[in-house]
PDB file of C-alpha atoms in Angstrom:
ATOM      1  CA  MET A   1      -0.001   0.001   0.001  1.00  0.00           C
ATOM      2  CA  TRP A   2       2.696   2.541   1.016  1.00  0.00           C
ATOM      3  CA  GLN A   3       5.639   2.026  -1.322  1.00  0.00           C
ATOM      4  CA  TYR A   4       7.940   4.816  -0.151  1.00  0.00           C
ATOM      5  CA  MET A   5      10.813   4.809   2.335  1.00  0.00           C
ATOM      6  CA  THR A   6       9.759   8.098   3.920  1.00  0.00           C
ATOM      7  CA  PRO A   7       6.928   8.711   6.376  1.00  0.00           C
ATOM      8  CA  GLY A   8       4.008  10.875   5.333  1.00  0.00           C
ATOM      9  CA  ILE A   9       1.147   8.592   4.381  1.00  0.00           C
ATOM     10  CA  PRO A  10      -1.701  10.913   3.313  1.00  0.00           C
ATOM     11  CA  ASP A  11      -4.486  11.149   5.899  1.00  0.00           C
ATOM     12  CA  GLU A  12      -7.108   9.937   3.438  1.00  0.00           C
ATOM     13  CA  TYR A  13      -5.312   6.576   3.078  1.00  0.00           C
ATOM     14  CA  PHE A  14      -6.224   5.672   6.666  1.00  0.00           C
ATOM     15  CA  VAL A  15      -9.530   4.217   7.779  1.00  0.00           C
ATOM     16  CA  ARG A  16     -10.915   6.912  10.069  1.00  0.00           C
ATOM     17  CA  GLY A  17     -13.726   7.353  12.530  1.00  0.00           C
ATOM     18  CA  ASN A  18     -14.525   9.579  15.489  1.00  0.00           C
ATOM     19  CA  VAL A  19     -11.261   9.117  17.383  1.00  0.00           C
ATOM     20  CA  PRO A  20      -8.368  11.559  16.970  1.00  0.00           C
ATOM     21  CA  MET A  21      -5.670  11.023  14.371  1.00  0.00           C
ATOM     22  CA  THR A  22      -2.226  12.584  14.192  1.00  0.00           C
ATOM     23  CA  LYS A  23      -2.329  14.436  10.884  1.00  0.00           C
ATOM     24  CA  GLU A  24       0.171  13.777   8.101  1.00  0.00           C
ATOM     25  CA  GLU A  25       2.478  16.775   8.505  1.00  0.00           C
ATOM     26  CA  ILE A  26       2.596  16.541  12.309  1.00  0.00           C
ATOM     27  CA  ARG A  27       3.074  12.770  12.044  1.00  0.00           C
ATOM     28  CA  VAL A  28       6.084  13.237   9.747  1.00  0.00           C
ATOM     29  CA  LEU A  29       7.773  15.609  12.191  1.00  0.00           C
ATOM     30  CA  SER A  30       6.915  13.491  15.234  1.00  0.00           C
ATOM     31  CA  ILE A  31       8.262  10.322  13.656  1.00  0.00           C
ATOM     32  CA  SER A  32      11.384  12.183  12.607  1.00  0.00           C
ATOM     33  CA  LYS A  33      11.915  13.251  16.231  1.00  0.00           C
ATOM     34  CA  LEU A  34      11.509   9.632  17.407  1.00  0.00           C
ATOM     35  CA  ARG A  35      14.738   8.677  15.585  1.00  0.00           C
ATOM     36  CA  LEU A  36      13.446   5.185  14.875  1.00  0.00           C
ATOM     37  CA  LYS A  37      15.775   2.306  14.106  1.00  0.00           C
ATOM     38  CA  GLU A  38      14.972  -0.808  12.107  1.00  0.00           C
ATOM     39  CA  ASP A  39      14.667  -2.881  15.310  1.00  0.00           C
ATOM     40  CA  SER A  40      13.105  -0.315  17.680  1.00  0.00           C
ATOM     41  CA  VAL A  41      10.580  -1.377  20.302  1.00  0.00           C
ATOM     42  CA  VAL A  42       7.992   1.413  20.219  1.00  0.00           C
ATOM     43  CA  TRP A  43       5.053   2.349  22.413  1.00  0.00           C
ATOM     44  CA  ASP A  44       2.324   4.471  20.806  1.00  0.00           C
ATOM     45  CA  ILE A  45       0.240   5.694  23.747  1.00  0.00           C
ATOM     46  CA  GLY A  46      -3.202   7.061  22.867  1.00  0.00           C
ATOM     47  CA  ALA A  47      -2.894   5.584  19.388  1.00  0.00           C
ATOM     48  CA  GLY A  48      -6.284   6.764  18.079  1.00  0.00           C
ATOM     49  CA  THR A  49      -6.624   5.464  14.517  1.00  0.00           C
ATOM     50  CA  GLY A  50      -3.105   4.041  14.519  1.00  0.00           C
ATOM     51  CA  SER A  51      -1.544   6.396  11.974  1.00  0.00           C
ATOM     52  CA  VAL A  52       1.681   6.767  14.002  1.00  0.00           C
ATOM     53  CA  THR A  53       1.587   3.054  14.838  1.00  0.00           C
ATOM     54  CA  VAL A  54       1.444   2.049  11.172  1.00  0.00           C
ATOM     55  CA  GLU A  55       4.176   4.439  10.054  1.00  0.00           C
ATOM     56  CA  ALA A  56       6.457   3.447  12.938  1.00  0.00           C
ATOM     57  CA  ALA A  57       5.937  -0.246  12.147  1.00  0.00           C
ATOM     58  CA  LEU A  58       6.818   0.318   8.492  1.00  0.00           C
ATOM     59  CA  ILE A  59      10.116   1.950   9.516  1.00  0.00           C
ATOM     60  CA  SER A  60      10.972  -0.408  12.408  1.00  0.00           C
ATOM     61  CA  LYS A  61      10.356  -3.558  10.358  1.00  0.00           C
ATOM     62  CA  LYS A  62      12.452  -5.763  12.654  1.00  0.00           C
ATOM     63  CA  GLY A  63      11.061  -4.201  15.807  1.00  0.00           C
ATOM     64  CA  VAL A  64       7.654  -4.213  17.465  1.00  0.00           C
ATOM     65  CA  VAL A  65       5.157  -1.397  17.912  1.00  0.00           C
ATOM     66  CA  TYR A  66       2.789  -1.606  20.882  1.00  0.00           C
ATOM     67  CA  SER A  67      -0.319   0.413  20.035  1.00  0.00           C
ATOM     68  CA  ILE A  68      -2.113   1.384  23.242  1.00  0.00           C
ATOM     69  CA  GLU A  69      -5.673   2.676  22.923  1.00  0.00           C
ATOM     70  CA  LYS A  70      -8.497   3.004  25.472  1.00  0.00           C
ATOM     71  CA  GLU A  71     -11.424   3.475  23.058  1.00  0.00           C
ATOM     72  CA  GLU A  72     -13.075   0.428  21.504  1.00  0.00           C
ATOM     73  CA  GLU A  73     -13.605   2.302  18.230  1.00  0.00           C
ATOM     74  CA  GLY A  74      -9.920   3.229  18.180  1.00  0.00           C
ATOM     75  CA  VAL A  75      -8.871  -0.400  18.623  1.00  0.00           C
ATOM     76  CA  ARG A  76     -11.153  -1.387  15.742  1.00  0.00           C
ATOM     77  CA  LEU A  77      -9.683   1.342  13.505  1.00  0.00           C
ATOM     78  CA  ILE A  78      -6.109   0.415  14.429  1.00  0.00           C
ATOM     79  CA  ASN A  79      -6.804  -3.203  13.478  1.00  0.00           C
ATOM     80  CA  GLU A  80      -8.392  -2.119  10.191  1.00  0.00           C
ATOM     81  CA  ASN A  81      -5.381   0.054   9.367  1.00  0.00           C
ATOM     82  CA  ILE A  82      -2.963  -2.736  10.275  1.00  0.00           C
ATOM     83  CA  LYS A  83      -4.791  -4.955   7.804  1.00  0.00           C
ATOM     84  CA  LYS A  84      -4.999  -2.229   5.149  1.00  0.00           C
ATOM     85  CA  PHE A  85      -1.242  -1.514   5.270  1.00  0.00           C
ATOM     86  CA  ASN A  86      -0.324  -5.183   5.730  1.00  0.00           C
ATOM     87  CA  VAL A  87       1.960  -4.676   8.735  1.00  0.00           C
ATOM     88  CA  GLU A  88       2.560  -7.585  11.079  1.00  0.00           C
ATOM     89  CA  ASN A  89       4.897  -6.191  13.734  1.00  0.00           C
ATOM     90  CA  ILE A  90       2.191  -4.443  15.751  1.00  0.00           C
ATOM     91  CA  VAL A  91       0.632  -5.527  19.042  1.00  0.00           C
ATOM     92  CA  VAL A  92      -2.638  -3.744  19.844  1.00  0.00           C
ATOM     93  CA  VAL A  93      -3.210  -3.167  23.555  1.00  0.00           C
ATOM     94  CA  TYR A  94      -6.797  -2.317  24.482  1.00  0.00           C
ATOM     95  CA  GLY A  95      -6.590  -0.539  27.790  1.00  0.00           C
ATOM     96  CA  LEU A  96      -6.068   2.646  29.712  1.00  0.00           C
ATOM     97  CA  ALA A  97      -2.581   3.984  30.344  1.00  0.00           C
ATOM     98  CA  PRO A  98      -0.766   3.928  32.674  1.00  0.00           C
ATOM     99  CA  ASP A  99      -2.057   0.506  33.796  1.00  0.00           C
ATOM    100  CA  ALA A 100      -1.945  -0.884  30.241  1.00  0.00           C
ATOM    101  CA  LEU A 101       1.810  -0.157  30.125  1.00  0.00           C
ATOM    102  CA  LEU A 102       2.864  -2.117  33.189  1.00  0.00           C
ATOM    103  CA  ASP A 103       3.372  -5.514  31.534  1.00  0.00           C
ATOM    104  CA  LEU A 104       4.829  -4.282  28.238  1.00  0.00           C
ATOM    105  CA  PRO A 105       8.494  -4.831  27.401  1.00  0.00           C
ATOM    106  CA  SER A 106      10.777  -1.836  27.880  1.00  0.00           C
ATOM    107  CA  PRO A 107      10.659   0.502  24.875  1.00  0.00           C
ATOM    108  CA  ASP A 108      13.419   2.194  22.890  1.00  0.00           C
ATOM    109  CA  ARG A 109      10.994   4.847  21.686  1.00  0.00           C
ATOM    110  CA  VAL A 110       7.680   6.199  23.004  1.00  0.00           C
ATOM    111  CA  PHE A 111       5.159   8.380  21.220  1.00  0.00           C
ATOM    112  CA  ILE A 112       2.489   9.979  23.398  1.00  0.00           C
ATOM    113  CA  GLY A 113      -0.462  11.285  21.430  1.00  0.00           C
ATOM    114  CA  GLY A 114      -2.940  11.305  24.306  1.00  0.00           C
ATOM    115  CA  THR A 115      -2.851  10.857  28.060  1.00  0.00           C
ATOM    116  CA  GLY A 116      -6.489  10.989  29.146  1.00  0.00           C
ATOM    117  CA  ASP A 117      -5.597  13.267  32.098  1.00  0.00           C
ATOM    118  CA  LYS A 118      -3.087  10.707  33.405  1.00  0.00           C
ATOM    119  CA  MET A 119      -0.030  12.559  32.138  1.00  0.00           C
ATOM    120  CA  TYR A 120       2.150  12.404  35.247  1.00  0.00           C
ATOM    121  CA  GLN A 121       1.375   8.737  35.935  1.00  0.00           C
ATOM    122  CA  ILE A 122       2.150   7.873  32.298  1.00  0.00           C
ATOM    123  CA  PHE A 123       5.397   9.872  32.396  1.00  0.00           C
ATOM    124  CA  ASP A 124       6.416   8.031  35.592  1.00  0.00           C
ATOM    125  CA  ILE A 125       6.059   4.620  33.964  1.00  0.00           C
ATOM    126  CA  VAL A 126       7.519   5.701  30.624  1.00  0.00           C
ATOM    127  CA  THR A 127      10.618   7.233  32.198  1.00  0.00           C
ATOM    128  CA  THR A 128      11.065   4.224  34.475  1.00  0.00           C
ATOM    129  CA  LYS A 129      10.785   1.603  31.717  1.00  0.00           C
ATOM    130  CA  LEU A 130      12.463   3.498  28.853  1.00  0.00           C
ATOM    131  CA  LYS A 131      15.774   1.977  27.766  1.00  0.00           C
ATOM    132  CA  GLU A 132      19.052   3.858  27.974  1.00  0.00           C
ATOM    133  CA  ASP A 133      19.370   6.386  25.132  1.00  0.00           C
ATOM    134  CA  GLY A 134      15.610   6.103  24.658  1.00  0.00           C
ATOM    135  CA  VAL A 135      13.517   8.841  23.087  1.00  0.00           C
ATOM    136  CA  VAL A 136      10.048  10.078  24.013  1.00  0.00           C
ATOM    137  CA  VAL A 137       7.963  12.342  21.769  1.00  0.00           C
ATOM    138  CA  VAL A 138       4.841  14.036  23.102  1.00  0.00           C
ATOM    139  CA  ASN A 139       2.318  15.878  20.938  1.00  0.00           C
ATOM    140  CA  GLY A 140       0.232  18.511  22.652  1.00  0.00           C
ATOM    141  CA  ILE A 141      -2.137  21.287  21.732  1.00  0.00           C
ATOM    142  CA  THR A 142      -2.291  23.001  25.124  1.00  0.00           C
ATOM    143  CA  LEU A 143       0.337  25.010  26.970  1.00  0.00           C
ATOM    144  CA  ASP A 144      -0.421  22.858  30.020  1.00  0.00           C
ATOM    145  CA  THR A 145       0.782  19.741  28.189  1.00  0.00           C
ATOM    146  CA  VAL A 146       3.921  21.524  27.011  1.00  0.00           C
ATOM    147  CA  TYR A 147       4.773  22.804  30.466  1.00  0.00           C
ATOM    148  CA  SER A 148       4.069  19.467  32.173  1.00  0.00           C
ATOM    149  CA  ALA A 149       6.053  17.414  29.670  1.00  0.00           C
ATOM    150  CA  HIS A 150       8.993  19.815  29.575  1.00  0.00           C
ATOM    151  CA  HIS A 151       9.127  20.071  33.380  1.00  0.00           C
ATOM    152  CA  CYS A 152       8.790  16.310  33.894  1.00  0.00           C
ATOM    153  CA  PHE A 153      11.600  15.399  31.505  1.00  0.00           C
ATOM    154  CA  LYS A 154      13.939  18.142  32.744  1.00  0.00           C
ATOM    155  CA  GLN A 155      13.455  16.882  36.324  1.00  0.00           C
ATOM    156  CA  ARG A 156      14.546  13.437  35.161  1.00  0.00           C
ATOM    157  CA  LEU A 157      17.620  14.860  33.416  1.00  0.00           C
ATOM    158  CA  PHE A 158      16.456  14.196  29.860  1.00  0.00           C
ATOM    159  CA  THR A 159      17.629  16.457  27.052  1.00  0.00           C
ATOM    160  CA  VAL A 160      14.442  18.245  25.950  1.00  0.00           C
ATOM    161  CA  GLN A 161      13.479  20.181  22.838  1.00  0.00           C
ATOM    162  CA  THR A 162      10.080  21.701  22.112  1.00  0.00           C
ATOM    163  CA  ILE A 163       8.907  22.974  18.763  1.00  0.00           C
ATOM    164  CA  CYS A 164       5.633  24.668  17.882  1.00  0.00           C
ATOM    165  CA  VAL A 165       4.308  23.772  14.458  1.00  0.00           C
ATOM    166  CA  ASN A 166       1.801  25.910  12.584  1.00  0.00           C
ATOM    167  CA  ILE A 167       0.610  24.156   9.429  1.00  0.00           C
ATOM    168  CA  SER A 168      -1.589  25.600   6.708  1.00  0.00           C
ATOM    169  CA  VAL A 169      -2.904  23.399   3.903  1.00  0.00           C
ATOM    170  CA  SER A 170      -4.135  24.572   0.521  1.00  0.00           C
ATOM    171  CA  LYS A 171      -7.824  24.262  -0.322  1.00  0.00           C
ATOM    172  CA  GLU A 172      -9.670  25.053  -3.516  1.00  0.00           C
ATOM    173  CA  ALA A 173     -12.136  27.934  -3.157  1.00  0.00           C
ATOM    174  CA  GLY A 174     -13.937  28.211  -6.475  1.00  0.00           C
ATOM    175  CA  ASN A 175     -11.277  28.912  -9.084  1.00  0.00           C
ATOM    176  CA  LYS A 176      -8.779  30.149  -6.472  1.00  0.00           C
ATOM    177  CA  THR A 177      -6.610  28.424  -3.902  1.00  0.00           C
ATOM    178  CA  MET A 178      -6.566  29.511  -0.281  1.00  0.00           C
ATOM    179  CA  MET A 179      -4.540  28.385   2.713  1.00  0.00           C
ATOM    180  CA  VAL A 180      -6.455  26.951   5.673  1.00  0.00           C
ATOM    181  CA  SER A 181      -4.591  26.926   8.962  1.00  0.00           C
ATOM    182  CA  GLN A 182      -4.706  24.027  11.374  1.00  0.00           C
ATOM    183  CA  ASN A 183      -4.337  24.302  15.144  1.00  0.00           C
ATOM    184  CA  PRO A 184      -0.767  24.844  16.356  1.00  0.00           C
ATOM    185  CA  VAL A 185       0.762  21.640  17.719  1.00  0.00           C
ATOM    186  CA  TYR A 186       3.644  21.384  20.158  1.00  0.00           C
ATOM    187  CA  ILE A 187       6.078  18.531  19.660  1.00  0.00           C
ATOM    188  CA  ILE A 188       8.167  17.826  22.729  1.00  0.00           C
ATOM    189  CA  SER A 189      11.061  15.434  22.226  1.00  0.00           C
ATOM    190  CA  ALA A 190      13.064  14.105  25.151  1.00  0.00           C
ATOM    191  CA  LYS A 191      16.139  11.883  25.093  1.00  0.00           C
ATOM    192  CA  ARG A 192      17.467   9.884  27.985  1.00  0.00           C
ATOM    193  CA  GLU A 193      21.217  10.297  27.992  1.00  0.00           C
ATOM    194  CA  GLY A 194      23.154   7.073  28.527  1.00  0.00           C
TER     195      GLY A 194
END
């Protein structure tokens, strides 16, 4: 289905529903910040439709992606997208983080797309189980998420970088083309130094 080596599967390729999805341009940047390897063990927390899960699995072909989602509809969509993109190195975990993380193997990389108001508890488990030289990427749309993530990782002596991304996408308006802006998204990347 996706024949390219780079991330950036168009949003319309994914089976979608009423759960959130990390949009194409934000997904590309977030995956880039994850610094995935071919054999990475990845956690995708708050996986939604599984767009990050699928792209991470396509890059980390010899690794495993654990796709954690609390909504039944999300789990269904993740499974449909796994089938659609024919990826086999994904384990779908239906449950609520942080409890759903406790029995998972230690990750090399963690993507956090949603925390369900359990941010600090999730960060505690993630930073405890993350392997040496591991990377965590958090997407947020509120300043509260940015502050909490940045503060949490700094306290634990991670190297932290935050970027704010403002994307506008072209849209046809009659015989003209206009740019439609999307909400700003903060991408916080944190690396555990070995």
